[in-house]
């Protein structure tokens, strides 16, 4: 396999990864904007249609340009207060109630197990 | 005067104190946590069983509209076995995140491309619930 083919494949793989991650972020962003689940389904279908519209583009530079445009649009429409799972970084429960050090535990009958 | 009287009265009052042996049930059932130590934190004290993870992952994948539910098995690859494309895989991973209340980083979510990898990842994740 020639080096140009390898370069082509590497560039295609990088583009595919960029598209997957962009789609994932955009889908999450759509869910943040939709206040109800049934609204989210319509918005998600629209988003998917936008991605599918350029599914068969072959030219590498055109693909790069399309991805750059889509990423710019994603950046522009990012939700200011996205939903974050509570325990995750920036979530409402992040570092609250963290795991105690090893060996610290509650003993419920206060050391009187023998006398019961 | 009143203070001195009060102290004198209190010195002479005796209230008998005794343990009510019959009051506390002697059975083990009064203490739910007898013999167990409960963790102080809600982090990582319950883990999902592997069978439950497998069952729920497969249920999520089977409910995806673009595939044939009868083809889904615990080792199915989303693209090779189930005939999905890469964006469908992204959608399935997001559905799994919602099912198990997880937040998977983008780069790690990108590597989940089959049922077996998803089961392995979710089973080993301390916060999956």
PDB file of N, CA and C in Angstrom, chain B residues 54 57-58 61-62 67-78 81-82 114-116 119:
ATOM      1  N   UNK B  54     -26.272  -7.040  31.468  1.00  0.00           N
ATOM      2  CA  UNK B  54     -26.442  -7.652  30.145  1.00  0.00           C
ATOM      3  C   UNK B  54     -27.883  -7.489  29.673  1.00  0.00           C
ATOM      4  N   UNK B  57     -28.692  -3.747  28.847  1.00  0.00           N
ATOM      5  CA  UNK B  57     -28.004  -3.290  27.626  1.00  0.00           C
ATOM      6  C   UNK B  57     -28.706  -3.875  26.401  1.00  0.00           C
ATOM      7  N   UNK B  58     -29.003  -5.171  26.450  1.00  0.00           N
ATOM      8  CA  UNK B  58     -29.634  -5.800  25.289  1.00  0.00           C
ATOM      9  C   UNK B  58     -31.036  -5.238  25.067  1.00  0.00           C
ATOM     10  N   UNK B  61     -30.561  -1.937  23.257  1.00  0.00           N
ATOM     11  CA  UNK B  61     -30.147  -2.110  21.860  1.00  0.00           C
ATOM     12  C   UNK B  61     -31.325  -2.635  21.031  1.00  0.00           C
ATOM     13  N   UNK B  62     -32.085  -3.575  21.611  1.00  0.00           N
ATOM     14  CA  UNK B  62     -33.206  -4.160  20.859  1.00  0.00           C
ATOM     15  C   UNK B  62     -34.282  -3.137  20.563  1.00  0.00           C
ATOM     16  N   UNK B  67     -32.951  -1.678  13.686  1.00  0.00           N
ATOM     17  CA  UNK B  67     -32.361  -3.014  13.592  1.00  0.00           C
ATOM     18  C   UNK B  67     -33.387  -4.091  13.915  1.00  0.00           C
ATOM     19  N   UNK B  68     -32.995  -5.310  13.627  1.00  0.00           N
ATOM     20  CA  UNK B  68     -33.852  -6.463  13.851  1.00  0.00           C
ATOM     21  C   UNK B  68     -33.581  -7.007  15.260  1.00  0.00           C
ATOM     22  N   UNK B  69     -34.558  -6.893  16.180  1.00  0.00           N
ATOM     23  CA  UNK B  69     -34.298  -7.289  17.579  1.00  0.00           C
ATOM     24  C   UNK B  69     -33.861  -8.742  17.723  1.00  0.00           C
ATOM     25  N   UNK B  70     -34.270  -9.604  16.800  1.00  0.00           N
ATOM     26  CA  UNK B  70     -33.926 -11.021  16.974  1.00  0.00           C
ATOM     27  C   UNK B  70     -32.449 -11.286  16.716  1.00  0.00           C
ATOM     28  N   UNK B  71     -31.768 -10.360  16.040  1.00  0.00           N
ATOM     29  CA  UNK B  71     -30.346 -10.575  15.749  1.00  0.00           C
ATOM     30  C   UNK B  71     -29.433 -10.153  16.889  1.00  0.00           C
ATOM     31  N   UNK B  72     -29.993  -9.414  17.865  1.00  0.00           N
ATOM     32  CA  UNK B  72     -29.139  -8.845  18.905  1.00  0.00           C
ATOM     33  C   UNK B  72     -28.699  -9.927  19.883  1.00  0.00           C
ATOM     34  N   UNK B  73     -27.381 -10.031  20.079  1.00  0.00           N
ATOM     35  CA  UNK B  73     -26.829 -10.951  21.068  1.00  0.00           C
ATOM     36  C   UNK B  73     -25.805 -10.188  21.890  1.00  0.00           C
ATOM     37  N   UNK B  74     -25.304 -10.847  22.949  1.00  0.00           N
ATOM     38  CA  UNK B  74     -24.394 -10.147  23.859  1.00  0.00           C
ATOM     39  C   UNK B  74     -23.063  -9.807  23.207  1.00  0.00           C
ATOM     40  N   UNK B  75     -22.751 -10.430  22.050  1.00  0.00           N
ATOM     41  CA  UNK B  75     -21.463 -10.112  21.407  1.00  0.00           C
ATOM     42  C   UNK B  75     -21.646  -9.444  20.041  1.00  0.00           C
ATOM     43  N   UNK B  76     -22.819  -8.882  19.786  1.00  0.00           N
ATOM     44  CA  UNK B  76     -23.059  -8.271  18.481  1.00  0.00           C
ATOM     45  C   UNK B  76     -22.259  -6.978  18.325  1.00  0.00           C
ATOM     46  N   UNK B  77     -21.691  -6.822  17.139  1.00  0.00           N
ATOM     47  CA  UNK B  77     -21.027  -5.573  16.783  1.00  0.00           C
ATOM     48  C   UNK B  77     -22.070  -4.688  16.100  1.00  0.00           C
ATOM     49  N   UNK B  78     -22.117  -3.400  16.493  1.00  0.00           N
ATOM     50  CA  UNK B  78     -23.194  -2.547  15.987  1.00  0.00           C
ATOM     51  C   UNK B  78     -23.154  -2.451  14.460  1.00  0.00           C
ATOM     52  N   UNK B  81     -22.406  -6.656  12.694  1.00  0.00           N
ATOM     53  CA  UNK B  81     -23.459  -7.663  12.865  1.00  0.00           C
ATOM     54  C   UNK B  81     -24.860  -7.096  12.694  1.00  0.00           C
ATOM     55  N   UNK B  82     -25.061  -5.865  13.147  1.00  0.00           N
ATOM     56  CA  UNK B  82     -26.426  -5.336  13.170  1.00  0.00           C
ATOM     57  C   UNK B  82     -26.708  -4.399  12.003  1.00  0.00           C
ATOM     58  N   UNK B 114     -19.705  -2.168  20.260  1.00  0.00           N
ATOM     59  CA  UNK B 114     -20.409  -3.447  20.232  1.00  0.00           C
ATOM     60  C   UNK B 114     -21.066  -3.681  21.586  1.00  0.00           C
ATOM     61  N   UNK B 115     -21.985  -4.632  21.627  1.00  0.00           N
ATOM     62  CA  UNK B 115     -22.678  -4.923  22.877  1.00  0.00           C
ATOM     63  C   UNK B 115     -21.705  -5.391  23.951  1.00  0.00           C
ATOM     64  N   UNK B 116     -20.717  -6.215  23.561  1.00  0.00           N
ATOM     65  CA  UNK B 116     -19.820  -6.758  24.586  1.00  0.00           C
ATOM     66  C   UNK B 116     -18.987  -5.649  25.216  1.00  0.00           C
ATOM     67  N   UNK B 119     -21.269  -3.687  27.569  1.00  0.00           N
ATOM     68  CA  UNK B 119     -21.546  -4.414  28.815  1.00  0.00           C
ATOM     69  C   UNK B 119     -20.341  -4.332  29.735  1.00  0.00           C
TER      70      UNK B 119
END
